[in-house]
mmCIF file of C-alpha atoms in Angstrom:
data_model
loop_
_atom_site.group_PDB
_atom_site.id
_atom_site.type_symbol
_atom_site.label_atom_id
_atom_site.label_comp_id
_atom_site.label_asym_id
_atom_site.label_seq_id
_atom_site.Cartn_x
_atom_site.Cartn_y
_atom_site.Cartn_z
ATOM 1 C CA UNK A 1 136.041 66.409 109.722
ATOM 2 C CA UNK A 2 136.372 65.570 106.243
ATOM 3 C CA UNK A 3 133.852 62.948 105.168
ATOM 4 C CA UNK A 4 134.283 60.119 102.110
ATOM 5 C CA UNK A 5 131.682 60.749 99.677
ATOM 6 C CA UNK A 6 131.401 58.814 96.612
ATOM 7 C CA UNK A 7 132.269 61.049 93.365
ATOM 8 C CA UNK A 8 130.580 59.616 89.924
ATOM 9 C CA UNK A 9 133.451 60.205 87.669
ATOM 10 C CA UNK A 10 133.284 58.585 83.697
ATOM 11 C CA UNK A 11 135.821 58.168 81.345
ATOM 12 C CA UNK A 12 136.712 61.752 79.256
ATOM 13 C CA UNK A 13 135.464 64.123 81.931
ATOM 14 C CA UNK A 14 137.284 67.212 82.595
ATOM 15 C CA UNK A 15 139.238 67.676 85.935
ATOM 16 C CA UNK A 16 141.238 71.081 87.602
ATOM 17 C CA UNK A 17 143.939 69.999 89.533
ATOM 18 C CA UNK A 18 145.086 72.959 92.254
ATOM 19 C CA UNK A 19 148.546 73.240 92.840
ATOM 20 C CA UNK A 20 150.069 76.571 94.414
ATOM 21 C CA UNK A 21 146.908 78.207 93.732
ATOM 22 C CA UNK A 22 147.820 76.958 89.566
ATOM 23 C CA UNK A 23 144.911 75.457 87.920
ATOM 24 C CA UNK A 24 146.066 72.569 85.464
ATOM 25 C CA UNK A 25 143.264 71.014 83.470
ATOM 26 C CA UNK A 26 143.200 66.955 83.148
ATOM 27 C CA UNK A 27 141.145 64.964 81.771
ATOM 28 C CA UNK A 28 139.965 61.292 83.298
ATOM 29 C CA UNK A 29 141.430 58.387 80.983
ATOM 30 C CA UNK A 30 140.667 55.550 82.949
ATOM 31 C CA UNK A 31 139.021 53.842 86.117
ATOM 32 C CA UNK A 32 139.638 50.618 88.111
ATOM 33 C CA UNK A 33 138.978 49.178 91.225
ATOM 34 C CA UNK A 34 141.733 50.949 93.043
ATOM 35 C CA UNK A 35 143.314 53.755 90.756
ATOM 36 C CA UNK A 36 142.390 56.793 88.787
ATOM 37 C CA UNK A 37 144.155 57.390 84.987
ATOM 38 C CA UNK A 38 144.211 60.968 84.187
ATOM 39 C CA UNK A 39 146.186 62.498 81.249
ATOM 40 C CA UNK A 40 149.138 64.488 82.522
ATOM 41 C CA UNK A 41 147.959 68.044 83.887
ATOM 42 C CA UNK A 42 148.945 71.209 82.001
ATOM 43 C CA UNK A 43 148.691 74.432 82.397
ATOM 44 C CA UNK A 44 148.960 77.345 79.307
ATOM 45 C CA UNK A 45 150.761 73.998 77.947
ATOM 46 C CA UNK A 46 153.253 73.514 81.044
ATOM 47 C CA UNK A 47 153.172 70.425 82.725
ATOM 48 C CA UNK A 48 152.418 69.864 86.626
ATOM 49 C CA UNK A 49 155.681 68.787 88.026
ATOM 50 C CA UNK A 50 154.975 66.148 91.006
ATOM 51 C CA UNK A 51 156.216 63.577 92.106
ATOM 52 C CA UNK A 52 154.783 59.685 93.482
ATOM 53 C CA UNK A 53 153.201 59.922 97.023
ATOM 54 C CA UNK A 54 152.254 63.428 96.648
ATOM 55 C CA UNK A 55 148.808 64.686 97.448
ATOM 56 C CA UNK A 56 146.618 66.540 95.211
ATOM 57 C CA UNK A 57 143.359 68.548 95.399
ATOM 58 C CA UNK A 58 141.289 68.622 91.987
ATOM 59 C CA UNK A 59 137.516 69.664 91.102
ATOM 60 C CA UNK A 60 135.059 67.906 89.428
ATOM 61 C CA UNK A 61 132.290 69.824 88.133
ATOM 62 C CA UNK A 62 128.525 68.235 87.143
ATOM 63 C CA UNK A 63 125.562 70.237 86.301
ATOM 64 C CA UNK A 64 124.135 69.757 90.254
ATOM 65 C CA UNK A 65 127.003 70.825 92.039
ATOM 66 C CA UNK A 66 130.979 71.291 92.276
ATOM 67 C CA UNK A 67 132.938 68.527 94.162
ATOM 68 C CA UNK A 68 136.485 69.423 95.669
ATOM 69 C CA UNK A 69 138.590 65.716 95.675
ATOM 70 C CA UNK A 70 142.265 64.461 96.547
ATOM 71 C CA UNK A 71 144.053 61.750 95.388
ATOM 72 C CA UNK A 72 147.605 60.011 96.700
ATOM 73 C CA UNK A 73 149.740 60.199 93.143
ATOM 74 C CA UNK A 74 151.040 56.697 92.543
ATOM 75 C CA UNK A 75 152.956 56.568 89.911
ATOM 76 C CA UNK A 76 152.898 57.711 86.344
ATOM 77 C CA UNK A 77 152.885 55.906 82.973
ATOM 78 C CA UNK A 78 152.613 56.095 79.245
ATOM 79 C CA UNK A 79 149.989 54.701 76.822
ATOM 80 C CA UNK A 80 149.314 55.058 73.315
ATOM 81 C CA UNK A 81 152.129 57.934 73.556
ATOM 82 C CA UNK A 82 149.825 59.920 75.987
ATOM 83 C CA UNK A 83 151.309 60.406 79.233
ATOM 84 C CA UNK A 84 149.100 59.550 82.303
ATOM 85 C CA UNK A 85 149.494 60.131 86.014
ATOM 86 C CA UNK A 86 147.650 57.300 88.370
ATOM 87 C CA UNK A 87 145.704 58.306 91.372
ATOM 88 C CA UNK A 88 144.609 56.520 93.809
ATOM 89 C CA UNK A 89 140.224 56.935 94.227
ATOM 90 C CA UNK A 90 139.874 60.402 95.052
ATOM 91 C CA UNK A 91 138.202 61.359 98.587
ATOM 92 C CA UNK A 92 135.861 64.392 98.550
ATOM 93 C CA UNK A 93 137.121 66.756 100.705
ATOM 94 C CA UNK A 94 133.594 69.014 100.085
ATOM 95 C CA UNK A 95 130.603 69.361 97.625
ATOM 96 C CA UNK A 96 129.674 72.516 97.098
ATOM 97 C CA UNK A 97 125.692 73.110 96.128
ATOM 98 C CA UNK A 98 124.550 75.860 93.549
ATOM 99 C CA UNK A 99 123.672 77.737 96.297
ATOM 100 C CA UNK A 100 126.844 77.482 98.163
ATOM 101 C CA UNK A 101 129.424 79.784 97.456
ATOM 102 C CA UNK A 102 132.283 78.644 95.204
ATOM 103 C CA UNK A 103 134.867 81.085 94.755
ATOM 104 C CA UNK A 104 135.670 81.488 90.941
ATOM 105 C CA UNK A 105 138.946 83.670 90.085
ATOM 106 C CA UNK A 106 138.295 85.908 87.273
ATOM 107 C CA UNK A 107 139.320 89.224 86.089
ATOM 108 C CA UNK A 108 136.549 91.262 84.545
ATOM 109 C CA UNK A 109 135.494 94.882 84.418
ATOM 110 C CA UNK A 110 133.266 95.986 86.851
ATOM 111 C CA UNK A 111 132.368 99.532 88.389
ATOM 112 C CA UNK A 112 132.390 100.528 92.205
ATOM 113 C CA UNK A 113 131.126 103.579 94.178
ATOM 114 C CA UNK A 114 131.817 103.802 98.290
ATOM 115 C CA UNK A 115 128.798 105.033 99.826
ATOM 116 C CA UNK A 116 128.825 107.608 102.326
ATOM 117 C CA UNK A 117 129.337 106.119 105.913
ATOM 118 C CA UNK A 118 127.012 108.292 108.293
ATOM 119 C CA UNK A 119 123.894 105.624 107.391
ATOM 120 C CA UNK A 120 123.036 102.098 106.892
ATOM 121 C CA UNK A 121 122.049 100.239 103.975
ATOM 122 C CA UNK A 122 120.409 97.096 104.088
ATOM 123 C CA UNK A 123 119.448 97.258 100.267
ATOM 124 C CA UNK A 124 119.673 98.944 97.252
ATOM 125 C CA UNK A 125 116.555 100.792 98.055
ATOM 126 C CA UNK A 126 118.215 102.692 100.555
ATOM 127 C CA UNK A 127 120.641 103.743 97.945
ATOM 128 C CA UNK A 128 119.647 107.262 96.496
ATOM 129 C CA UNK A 129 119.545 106.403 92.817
ATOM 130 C CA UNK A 130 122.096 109.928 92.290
ATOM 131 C CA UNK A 131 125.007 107.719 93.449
ATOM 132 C CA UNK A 132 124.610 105.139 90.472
ATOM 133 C CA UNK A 133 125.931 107.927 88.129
ATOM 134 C CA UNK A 134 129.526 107.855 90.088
ATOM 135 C CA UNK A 135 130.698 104.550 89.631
ATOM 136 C CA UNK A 136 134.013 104.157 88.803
ATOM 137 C CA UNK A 137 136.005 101.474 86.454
ATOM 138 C CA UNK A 138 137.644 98.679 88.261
ATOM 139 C CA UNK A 139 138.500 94.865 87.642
ATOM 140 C CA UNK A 140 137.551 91.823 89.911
ATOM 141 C CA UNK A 141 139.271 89.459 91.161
ATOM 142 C CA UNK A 142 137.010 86.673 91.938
ATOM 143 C CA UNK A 143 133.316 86.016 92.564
ATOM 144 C CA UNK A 144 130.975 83.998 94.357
ATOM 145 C CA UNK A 145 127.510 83.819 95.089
ATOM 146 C CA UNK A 146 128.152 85.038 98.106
ATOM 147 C CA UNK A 147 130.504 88.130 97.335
ATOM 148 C CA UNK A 148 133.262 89.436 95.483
ATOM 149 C CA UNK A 149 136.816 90.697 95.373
ATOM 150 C CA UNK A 150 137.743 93.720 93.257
ATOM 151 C CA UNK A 151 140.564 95.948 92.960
ATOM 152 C CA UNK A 152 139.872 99.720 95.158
ATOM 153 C CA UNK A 153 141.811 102.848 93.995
ATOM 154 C CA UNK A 154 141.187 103.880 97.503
ATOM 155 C CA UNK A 155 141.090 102.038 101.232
ATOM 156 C CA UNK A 156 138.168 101.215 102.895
ATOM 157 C CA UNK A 157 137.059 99.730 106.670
ATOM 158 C CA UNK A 158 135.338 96.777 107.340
ATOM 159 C CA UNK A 159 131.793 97.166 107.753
ATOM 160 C CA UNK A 160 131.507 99.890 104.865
ATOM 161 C CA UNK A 161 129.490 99.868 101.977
ATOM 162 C CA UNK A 162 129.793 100.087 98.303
ATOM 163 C CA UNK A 163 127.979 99.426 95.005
ATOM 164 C CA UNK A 164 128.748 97.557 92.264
ATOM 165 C CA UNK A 165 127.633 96.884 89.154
ATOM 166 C CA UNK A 166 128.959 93.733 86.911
ATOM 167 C CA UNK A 167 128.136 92.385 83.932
ATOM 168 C CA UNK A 168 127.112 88.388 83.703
ATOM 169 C CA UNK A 169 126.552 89.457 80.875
ATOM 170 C CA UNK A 170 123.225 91.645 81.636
ATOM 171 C CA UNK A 171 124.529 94.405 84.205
ATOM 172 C CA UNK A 172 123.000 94.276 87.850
ATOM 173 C CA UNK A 173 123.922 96.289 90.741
ATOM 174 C CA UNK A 174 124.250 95.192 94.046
ATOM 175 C CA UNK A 175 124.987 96.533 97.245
ATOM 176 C CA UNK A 176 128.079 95.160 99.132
ATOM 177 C CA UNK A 177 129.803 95.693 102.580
ATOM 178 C CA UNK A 178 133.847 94.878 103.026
ATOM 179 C CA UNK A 179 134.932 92.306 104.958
ATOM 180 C CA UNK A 180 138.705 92.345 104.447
ATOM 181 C CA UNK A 181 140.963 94.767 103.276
ATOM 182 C CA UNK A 182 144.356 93.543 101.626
ATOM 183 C CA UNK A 183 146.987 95.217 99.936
ATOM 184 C CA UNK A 184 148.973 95.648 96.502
ATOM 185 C CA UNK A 185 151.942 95.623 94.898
ATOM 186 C CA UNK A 186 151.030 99.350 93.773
ATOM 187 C CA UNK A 187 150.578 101.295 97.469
ATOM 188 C CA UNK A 188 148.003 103.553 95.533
ATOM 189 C CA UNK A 189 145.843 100.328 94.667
ATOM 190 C CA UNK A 190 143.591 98.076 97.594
ATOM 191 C CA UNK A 191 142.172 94.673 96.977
ATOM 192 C CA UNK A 192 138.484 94.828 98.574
ATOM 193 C CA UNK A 193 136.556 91.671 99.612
ATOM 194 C CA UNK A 194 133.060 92.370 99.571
ATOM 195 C CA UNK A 195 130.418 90.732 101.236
ATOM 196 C CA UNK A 196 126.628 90.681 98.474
ATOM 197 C CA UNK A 197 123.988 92.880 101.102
ATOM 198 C CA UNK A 198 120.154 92.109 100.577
ATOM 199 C CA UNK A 199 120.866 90.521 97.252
ATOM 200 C CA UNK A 200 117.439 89.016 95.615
ATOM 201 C CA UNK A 201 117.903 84.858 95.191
ATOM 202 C CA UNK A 202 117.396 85.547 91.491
ATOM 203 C CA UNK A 203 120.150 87.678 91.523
ATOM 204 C CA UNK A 204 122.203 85.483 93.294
ATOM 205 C CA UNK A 205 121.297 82.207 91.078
ATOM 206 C CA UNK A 206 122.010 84.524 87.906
ATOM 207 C CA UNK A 207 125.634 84.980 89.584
ATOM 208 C CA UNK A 208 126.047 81.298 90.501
ATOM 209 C CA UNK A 209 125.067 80.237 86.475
ATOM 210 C CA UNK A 210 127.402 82.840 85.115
ATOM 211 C CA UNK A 211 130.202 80.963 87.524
ATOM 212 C CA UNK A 212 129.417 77.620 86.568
ATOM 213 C CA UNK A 213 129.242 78.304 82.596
ATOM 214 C CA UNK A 214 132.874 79.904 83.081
ATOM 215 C CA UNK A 215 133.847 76.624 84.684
ATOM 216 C CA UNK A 216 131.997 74.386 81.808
ATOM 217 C CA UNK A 217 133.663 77.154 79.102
ATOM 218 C CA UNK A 218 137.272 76.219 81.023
ATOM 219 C CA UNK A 219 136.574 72.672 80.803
ATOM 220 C CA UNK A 220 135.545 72.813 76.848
ATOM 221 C CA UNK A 221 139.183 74.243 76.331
ATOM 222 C CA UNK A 222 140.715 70.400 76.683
ATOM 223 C CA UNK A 223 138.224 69.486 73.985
#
């Protein structure tokens, strides 16, 4: 059950609206007692097409935590030739602590190796160090503090282990196990979702500050 929480928003802050899994970037314009001013969403400079009683999801991110809102679109309107869409107060359909695991999509490099399945690894100590020299190149596809999804050049099964090593932006390795295999548009290609094994909290809180200075760096970009 989805509970009301109170959101502090102010006057200039940066908003993501999601729309078919679209980010468009808004910024807060104005607040009253029973509506929400936001300057129109865009996206790579195309606007969100929507229409009044429509319902949409948007983030708000602080320095403590990320909150995940929705708002009833009222109306639109224009104002000192900026164009503004009013929402009603937004309901907070989660808040997500540092610690929790907000899933950030981004594409960067990172390097895999599938370990060999007749053991188990329950951290990188079990991993002999010879099998750090045959990573391979790959690209992500999104990261949490919990995990990551990359792209595989070859399948996998769930419940088998790889390492990975990403840069955020000093390089750490960390052992992973797959939860869900998906495929690609190129049958030679496999999207991995890994699950972070025995992962030190300071390697996890390095993670979760890379994530949230990509979403402060995204925010900056309405500036």
């Amino acid at each position: 059950m989805n509970l009301k929480l109170s959101v502090n928003l102010k006057i200039n802050q940066n908003i993501e609206i999601i729309d078919a899994e679209v980010t468009y970037k808004s910024i807060v314009q104005d607040i009253n007692e029973d509506s929400l001013y936001i300057s129109y969403p865009i996206h790579h400079n195309k606007p969100l097409l929507i229409h009044s009683g429509s319902v949409i999801e948007f983030f708000v991110t602080t320095e403590r935590d990320i909150v995940k809102c929705k708002s009833i679109v009222l109306g639109k309107k224009k104002e000192e030739n900026i164009n503004l869409l009013v929402l009603s107060l937004p309901e907070v359909i989660e808040r997500v602590q540092r610690r929790e695991y907000f899933r950030l999509p981004i594409t960067m490099p990172i390097k895999y190796y599938g370990l060999p399945k007749d053991r188990i690894y329950t951290s990188l100590r079990d991993v002999p160090s010879g099998y750090f020299s045959r990573l391979v190149n790959s690209v992500s596809i999104d990261l949490s503090g919990g995990g990551i999804k990359i792209v595989s050049n070859e399948t996998h099964n769930p419940g088998d282990y790889l390492i990975i090593s990403i840069n955020i932006p000093q390089e750490i390795n960390i052992l992973c196990s797959v939860v869900r295999i998906e495929p690609t548009d190129d049958k030679n290609k496999f999207k991995l979702a890994l699950k972070f094994e025995g992962i030190e909290e300071t390697t996890r809180d390095k993670i979760i500050q890379f994530i949230f200075n990509k979403l402060r760096e995204q925010s900056k970009l309405l500036r």
